Structure formats: structure tokens, C-alpha cells
Amino acid sequence: MAIPQSFIQELLARVDVVEVVGRYVQLKKGGANFMGLCPFHGEKSPSFSVSPAKQFFHCFGCGKNGNAIGFLMEHAGMTFVEAVKDLAQNIGMQVPEDDASPQDRARAAEQRQKQATLTDVLEKAGESFRKHLRNSPKAIEYFKGRGLSGEIAKQFGLGYAPEGWRSLASVFPDYQDPLLAESGLVIVNQEDGEEEKRYDRFRDRVMFPIRNVKGECIGFGGRVLFEGTPKYLNSPETPVFSKGRELYGLFEARNGLRDAGYVLVTEGYMDVVALAQLGFPNAVATLGTACTTDHVQKLFRFTDNVVFSFDGDGAGRRAARKALDGALPYATDVRSVKFLFLPAEHDPDSYIREFGKEAFAHCVTEAMPLSRFLIEVAREGCDLHTAEGRAHMASNAKPMWMALPDGALKRQLLSEIAELADLGNHELQDLWMPAPAAAPARTGEFKKSSKFKPREPYAPKTYKRGTRLIPQGRADHAARVLLSHMDLWDDLSTEDHNLLCELAPPHGPLFVWLDHQHHEHGNQAWGALREGLREHESEDLALRVMATAFTPLMDDEGKPMPESLTPEQQHKEAGLELRGILNKILFESLDAQMKEAIAEAAADPTAMLRYKALFERRKQLGLIPQKLVESQD
């Protein structure tokens, strides 16, 4: 979904970042700004500042900063589009959809209205379940028997669905309302020739409301009190609830997992509530389904450290294996994924009650890293004392290793797997990733580079995979300026575009993506670009170079200095800064090509023609010392 930049600018002009942040953080006026405890890291004295004048937040402790959209993305785990929609809804603005037809927009509006209505229906049912809990001694006794307090039950909105086939008929005036069936609260059965039968899905069960990251009720989980099947029952898939994407307890755990520094993924919602009661409010659970890549991606919006906690039995191992598959594509060098296997006779609740909170925390610390678990899975059932067993192990490891993102972790694992397979690193890499056939050498008449052609009207283009190497600091500098001021891309020539887009990875692919993004969506702010970069190969590079882009200048007392430049002046300064970087990059590129041409001149007469063309280009750019110009003339 493409959201016009003009709308985003208008939205940010109309929302108040102080009000948005104030929903989640207690703020107090301090001079021109508001101060509070940072929600992104634990601290005792306020270092988190929100500026109503600049409409910007900044933490002087951990460095987090941004606007209202960025705050919702960082704190509430929303995507860029979700954050924009949330802000727009709160101030009564309608998010435009430039790339949608009127029919598509009408359908989308109808879908949004339906989702809001379904959420209202589920909230009303949840309120009814909570009232029934207060009047059900056996349900209260069950929760007390599991060691839960009234406070924790209130925090998670626990309830009770009473016995009876149509208890919800007393809650909703129209029990025939299709929304009751669409929300999953009511089951509709109709056999051939018979009258339609409706009845409550949840009956005589303790109820666990499932909330999205905004705190809205989107479904329920129900557990039988005593004997009965199924033991656990979840809401079905609905327009607002998908088991493959949602995690129970994530809304309640947001602050807890930031304080703890990691999220603990368990097997059931009772584990989540019990852990919160016992001092681990950073736990979440999948909802009757294996952990998916969507689950893992959502978790990494909130923390860089994930610990999966499973029983040590066969079922727990199988669940861990599926979690490993979901985590592999996101296991970058700056993220940690671990696997905690408790004894078969224990779940987290029983383990803490028997051995204590500190013992369980120690187990978490000593949990198995993803790299070790990957090796264990790969070598399971393989006899490494035989060539066949080692080959089998390598075959098992290959798809898991291939799923990892490029980085130091992937390279280290290659070494470990190669050693176990009794192969060299290069042998194993060549086996798994054979090099493409070499292109035939270019001979004959020199062909002028496309760099020297005049700029033509833009058309989406596939750039060649770059190999040109330049100092990393300059490429980083150019990336930071352009990601902060995307409108400068318009001011660059075709030569500049090619120069950047044909740089060696990871910088070249980032500039190629920026070029296509500019063509498709026009100028965008960093917040929009950040969302579009998710899962792109250059995401980590962009985050690294932008980490210091918004750091304010400090005075001698460590306080942020006021900005003296107007937006127009800032744009002009950024343009001059970028031009200086590009001139240096271009100089190095032309210089390298000239040296290459001289080296080839003895064997290739056309090389001198190429050298002269390159020299003329440097002369045009004013990159040739005057003495050298005179000597060439």
C-alpha cells in the first residue's frame, strides 16, 4: 500500500507527539520539553525527552529517537502502515490509497469497518466472560489453584464462559446476528433439510482474551475446568484473528520484555499468565500452532533476543524444530535466538515453583544458542564416524544454513559444519553454492560506457551487480544523506545514479532499491523508507548508517543545541555535502579506470582512447590539477 508523502506530512503536522507518547509514558513538563522514563530501556532517572516544538522524541540514554509514527513502530511494534492508520483514525483522517481503484478503496473501507465491528463484538463478549467469572466459584477456585491472583487475572482480562448452549443470547439482543458467527463466538450448523442450529462455541471454560498489539480483543482461548475435550479451544480464523500471526500475551508483555531484555516464547497461554504471576512478565505463547516466520518477525519488532521454552519430550523437540525453521531467516549477527529445554516432567510454572525464580532465570541464561541447536538437528541420526553419515549430516544442514541471512554467524557455522563433514570451508561452499560459469573475456573495439550518455526519461531499470569498491565511510556517508533527504535523488545526474547503484554490495543494492522506491512512490521520509526496507538485503546497512542521522549536537553541558538552519538551508547544506562526497567517489572511480587503461595500453591500442576519454571527463569535472592539464595539452 503506497501512502502519499503529502498525507504523511499533513498527518504529522496534525498529531501531537506529546499526546501520542503520553498514552504509554508518564511525562512531566521540563522547560520547553516534556521528560519521562524511557520506555525502550530500563532507567531510574528520566532521560527521555519529547519536544512539542519539533514534534520529536529522543532518549539521551539509549539514543532512540523519532516522530509519532516512529514511536508507535518502536514501542507498539506496529508496521509503518499500521502506525499511520492508527494516528489517522485517532484524529479522524482517512488514509488515501493512491494505488487502489475506487472499488478497491470501497472494499478496503468496508473491511476496516467490519474489523472494527468484530472487535467491538468480541470486547462485549469478553466483558460478559469477566462478569461470569466473579459469579463462578469453581472457575475462581481453578485460577487460585494455579496460583493466580485477582490482580493478574484483571491484567490479562481472564473470564469464564458458563455452561449452557446459548448463554451469549443474554448478552447480544440478536443471537441470529451474522457477526456472532463471523467472530467465532457462535457455531452455526445446518444439515440438509433441517433447521439451522446455533450455539456458543465456548461453554464451561475459563477464558483467555487474545489481544493484538494495540490491545484490542481479536479472539479467545478457552480451557476446560476439569475433564473434557478438547482441553484447549481457540477462536477460529476470522478477519481480525490469524493464529499464524498472533501471539498470546504480547500486548501485556511489551514493557516486561523490554525490562528483561528478551522475550520468552512458551507453549500455552496458561504458561504466560503463570509466568507473569511468578515474576516473568516477558512471556508470550503461540496459539495452538507451530511458531511461524510471521511470529518471529513480530517478536523482533520488540526485542533482539528471543528464547523459546519447550518441554524436553519428543513433542517439545518437534515444536522447537519448527521454531528453528521460523527463526533462521531472521537470525542476523545482532540478534540472539536460544532454545530452553526443561525436564520432561516440568513446564515453566512447575519448575519455578519447585526450584525458584533464580533457578529458572539461570536456565534461561544457559539456554542453547541457535547455532548449537542447528548442529544438533543436522547431526541427529547420523554416524559421523562414517563418510556416509558425515555426508548425510551436511545434507541435513544445507537448507538450514542457506536460510540464514548473510553475516558472521553464517560464515562461522559454515566452518563448524565443514569440520564435522571433514571438508574444507571452500570445498563445502563450492558444493553448496557452485560458482557461475565465467563470462567470456571482452575483446575488440572499446564500447563507450553508458555513464557518458545524456540523461534520458526515467524507466525502471535493472542495474548490473556492482563490484566497484570505495572506502566504506564515503559510501555510508552518501547513504545517510540520501536516506535523510530523499528529494536530493532528483538533483543527481544519470552518471551519479549509475555511480552509486553500481557500487559493490551492500551499498549498491541499497541505492538500486532507493532508485526504484523514488520512481514508484516519490520522495519519502526516513520512516516510510524504514518500513519499505524490512527484509531487504540492505536493511541492516540502512539502520547502521541512520543510527547517528538524528543525533542532535550537544553543548558543553551535554544539552542539545538549538537548530539554527531553516529546512531550506538544511536541504541546501545536505546537497552540498552530497555533491562533495560524490565528487570524491567519482574521482576515485575515474582514477582507477585510468590506471587500468594505462596498464592495458601495451596489449590493447584502444586502451589509450579510453584513457583520453576518462581524462577529458575528469577535466570537465574540475578534478584534474592544472599542471597535469597543461602537460596533456
XYZ file of C-alpha atoms in Angstrom, residues 48-334:
287
model
C 13.606 10.579 27.616
C 12.687 13.936 26.077
C 9.676 14.831 23.927
C 9.731 18.151 22.104
C 6.330 19.706 21.256
C 8.076 22.333 19.123
C 9.989 19.844 16.972
C 7.386 17.056 17.317
C 10.238 14.688 18.062
C 11.272 12.315 20.875
C 14.827 11.484 21.891
C 16.389 9.394 24.662
C 19.789 10.612 25.795
C 20.396 7.229 27.420
C 19.824 4.687 24.657
C 19.694 7.016 21.635
C 16.203 6.082 20.420
C 14.530 8.954 18.581
C 11.897 9.757 16.002
C 8.445 11.187 15.370
C 4.972 9.940 16.367
C 4.965 7.275 13.632
C 8.397 6.030 14.676
C 7.318 5.855 18.321
C 4.365 3.580 17.553
C 6.554 1.395 15.365
C 9.241 1.058 18.048
C 7.050 0.875 21.167
C 3.873 -0.827 19.943
C 5.549 -2.996 17.309
C 3.338 -1.642 14.527
C 4.342 -1.587 10.888
C 4.640 1.798 9.189
C 1.207 1.435 7.595
C -0.373 0.307 10.891
C 1.130 3.286 12.717
C -0.112 5.742 10.081
C -3.602 4.245 10.191
C -3.680 4.324 13.993
C -2.720 8.008 14.132
C -5.101 8.919 11.310
C -8.010 7.123 12.968
C -7.445 8.981 16.247
C -7.730 12.404 14.589
C -10.420 11.485 12.069
C -8.290 11.459 8.900
C -8.840 8.939 6.096
C -5.674 7.306 4.802
C -5.613 7.641 0.982
C -4.594 4.727 -1.184
C -3.082 6.095 -4.382
C -2.544 2.715 -5.991
C -6.105 1.464 -5.463
C -9.175 1.805 -7.644
C -12.380 3.338 -6.227
C -13.812 -0.183 -5.952
C -10.743 -1.381 -4.044
C -10.932 1.602 -1.719
C -14.603 0.936 -1.043
C -13.877 -2.722 -0.275
C -10.979 -1.733 1.998
C -13.175 0.745 3.872
C -15.865 -1.909 4.256
C -13.268 -4.373 5.547
C -11.955 -1.860 8.093
C -15.462 -1.176 9.301
C -16.141 -4.895 9.645
C -12.926 -5.417 11.600
C -13.819 -2.600 13.980
C -17.301 -4.044 14.423
C -15.980 -7.557 15.066
C -13.579 -6.191 17.665
C -16.496 -4.450 19.400
C -18.435 -7.722 19.444
C -15.501 -9.602 20.940
C -14.890 -6.898 23.543
C -18.519 -7.139 24.623
C -18.264 -10.920 24.943
C -15.039 -10.563 26.941
C -16.750 -8.191 29.362
C -19.512 -10.770 29.813
C -16.972 -13.563 30.496
C -15.288 -11.416 33.160
C -18.630 -10.823 34.899
C -19.410 -14.552 34.851
C -16.012 -15.282 36.442
C -16.926 -13.203 39.500
C -20.028 -15.356 39.951
C -18.419 -18.754 39.343
C -16.797 -20.292 42.473
C -15.432 -23.261 40.538
C -13.700 -21.033 37.964
C -12.273 -18.823 40.721
C -11.097 -21.937 42.547
C -9.388 -23.198 39.388
C -7.394 -19.991 38.934
C -6.493 -19.875 42.634
C -5.344 -23.481 42.385
C -2.953 -22.423 39.631
C -1.594 -19.736 41.956
C -3.099 -16.759 40.136
C -4.076 -13.588 41.959
C -7.040 -11.346 41.255
C -4.616 -8.668 40.086
C -3.052 -10.863 37.408
C -6.499 -12.079 36.317
C -7.546 -8.457 35.855
C -4.368 -7.603 33.951
C -4.980 -10.393 31.414
C -8.783 -9.956 31.386
C -9.448 -13.579 32.393
C -13.053 -14.764 32.426
C -15.410 -17.714 32.404
C -17.866 -18.946 29.741
C -20.779 -20.507 31.655
C -22.473 -23.812 30.944
C -25.380 -23.772 28.541
C -25.677 -23.796 24.800
C -26.838 -20.203 24.264
C -25.507 -18.092 27.151
C -24.490 -15.297 24.770
C -28.152 -14.809 23.868
C -28.454 -12.837 27.110
C -25.526 -10.617 26.085
C -26.452 -9.829 22.465
C -30.009 -8.742 21.631
C -29.960 -10.571 18.287
C -28.495 -14.064 18.655
C -29.009 -14.556 14.901
C -26.616 -11.690 14.097
C -24.119 -12.984 11.462
C -21.342 -11.141 13.280
C -21.558 -13.604 16.184
C -20.696 -16.455 13.837
C -18.108 -14.431 11.900
C -16.320 -13.500 15.126
C -16.117 -17.177 16.101
C -18.300 -16.808 19.203
C -21.198 -18.834 17.803
C -21.196 -22.041 15.768
C -23.830 -22.478 13.047
C -24.835 -25.989 11.939
C -27.350 -26.788 9.260
C -27.793 -30.223 7.770
C -29.798 -30.958 4.628
C -33.468 -30.326 5.140
C -33.073 -29.376 8.785
C -33.440 -26.085 10.582
C -30.290 -24.059 11.276
C -28.844 -24.657 14.741
C -26.779 -22.075 16.619
C -24.883 -22.497 19.870
C -21.997 -20.930 21.795
C -18.515 -22.105 20.849
C -17.141 -21.660 24.389
C -19.075 -23.408 27.187
C -17.960 -24.142 30.757
C -14.412 -22.963 30.139
C -12.064 -20.440 31.713
C -11.423 -17.778 29.097
C -8.253 -16.003 27.966
C -8.856 -12.998 25.696
C -6.347 -12.700 22.848
C -5.319 -9.113 22.110
C -3.440 -7.534 19.224
C -0.536 -5.133 19.748
C -2.990 -2.244 20.138
C -4.783 -4.029 22.986
C -7.960 -4.832 21.031
C -9.629 -8.179 21.673
C -9.410 -10.266 18.488
C -10.227 -13.756 19.793
C -10.315 -16.107 22.775
C -8.663 -19.187 24.132
C -10.708 -21.438 26.410
C -9.597 -24.244 28.757
C -11.834 -26.883 30.270
C -12.018 -26.774 34.061
C -11.818 -30.483 34.652
C -12.070 -33.365 32.188
C -13.212 -32.807 28.629
C -12.081 -32.473 25.083
C -10.600 -30.553 23.539
C -8.588 -29.448 26.552
C -7.784 -26.131 24.870
C -10.013 -24.392 22.329
C -9.121 -21.273 20.346
C -11.202 -18.937 18.229
C -11.251 -19.906 14.546
C -9.599 -17.832 11.818
C -11.558 -14.609 11.334
C -10.997 -11.267 9.553
C -9.312 -9.991 12.744
C -7.594 -13.152 14.024
C -4.928 -15.355 12.442
C -3.205 -17.962 14.596
C -0.159 -17.927 12.327
C 0.495 -14.240 13.016
C -0.742 -13.530 16.542
C 0.967 -14.270 19.859
C -0.885 -14.564 23.144
C 0.298 -12.114 25.789
C 2.393 -9.892 23.509
C 0.358 -6.799 24.333
C 0.673 -7.453 28.069
C 4.384 -8.339 27.801
C 5.613 -5.260 25.923
C 7.071 -3.448 28.909
C 8.180 -6.648 30.612
C 10.237 -7.915 27.707
C 11.948 -4.540 27.312
C 12.880 -4.522 31.003
C 14.127 -8.118 30.847
C 15.879 -7.620 27.507
C 14.410 -10.753 25.938
C 11.085 -12.442 25.157
C 10.272 -15.951 26.392
C 8.116 -17.968 23.960
C 6.146 -20.740 25.680
C 3.680 -23.389 24.570
C 0.385 -22.182 26.075
C -1.499 -19.197 27.459
C -1.624 -20.667 30.973
C 2.186 -20.673 30.934
C 2.176 -16.972 30.011
C -0.164 -15.922 32.818
C 1.564 -18.134 35.403
C 4.986 -16.774 34.442
C 3.737 -13.191 34.773
C 2.455 -14.091 38.255
C 5.855 -15.581 39.177
C 7.974 -12.644 38.070
C 8.477 -13.231 34.342
C 6.102 -10.748 32.632
C 8.052 -11.069 29.365
C 6.452 -14.336 28.174
C 4.230 -14.948 25.135
C 2.768 -18.080 23.526
C 1.767 -19.362 20.134
C -1.898 -20.218 19.764
C -2.252 -23.908 19.076
C 0.035 -23.749 16.053
C 3.744 -24.058 15.306
C 5.902 -20.947 15.530
C 5.985 -19.279 12.118
C 8.247 -16.740 10.438
C 5.470 -14.172 10.954
C 5.613 -14.842 14.699
C 9.379 -14.406 14.774
C 9.282 -11.257 12.659
C 6.724 -9.745 15.025
C 8.840 -10.619 18.081
C 11.903 -8.948 16.603
C 9.970 -5.698 16.383
C 10.139 -5.587 20.192
C 13.467 -7.174 21.104
C 16.645 -8.617 19.597
C 16.694 -11.580 21.996
C 14.244 -14.491 21.757
C 14.230 -17.592 23.979
C 11.950 -20.481 23.018
C 10.944 -22.573 26.039
C 9.733 -26.112 25.320
C 9.305 -29.349 27.213
C 12.170 -31.774 26.832
C 9.962 -34.577 25.481
C 9.507 -35.557 21.830
C 6.650 -33.121 21.287
C 8.733 -30.267 22.722
C 11.639 -31.141 20.430
C 9.366 -31.176 17.394
C 7.947 -27.787 18.358
C 11.474 -26.438 18.783
C 12.432 -27.765 15.362
C 9.593 -25.821 13.759
C 10.534 -22.716 15.745
C 14.087 -23.065 14.422
C 12.792 -23.020 10.836
C 10.792 -19.876 11.597
C 13.740 -18.119 13.240
C 16.502 -18.897 10.725
C 15.688 -16.143 8.171
C 15.870 -13.510 10.940
C 18.946 -14.751 12.839
C 21.235 -11.839 11.997
C 24.550 -11.136 13.701
C 22.946 -8.647 16.110
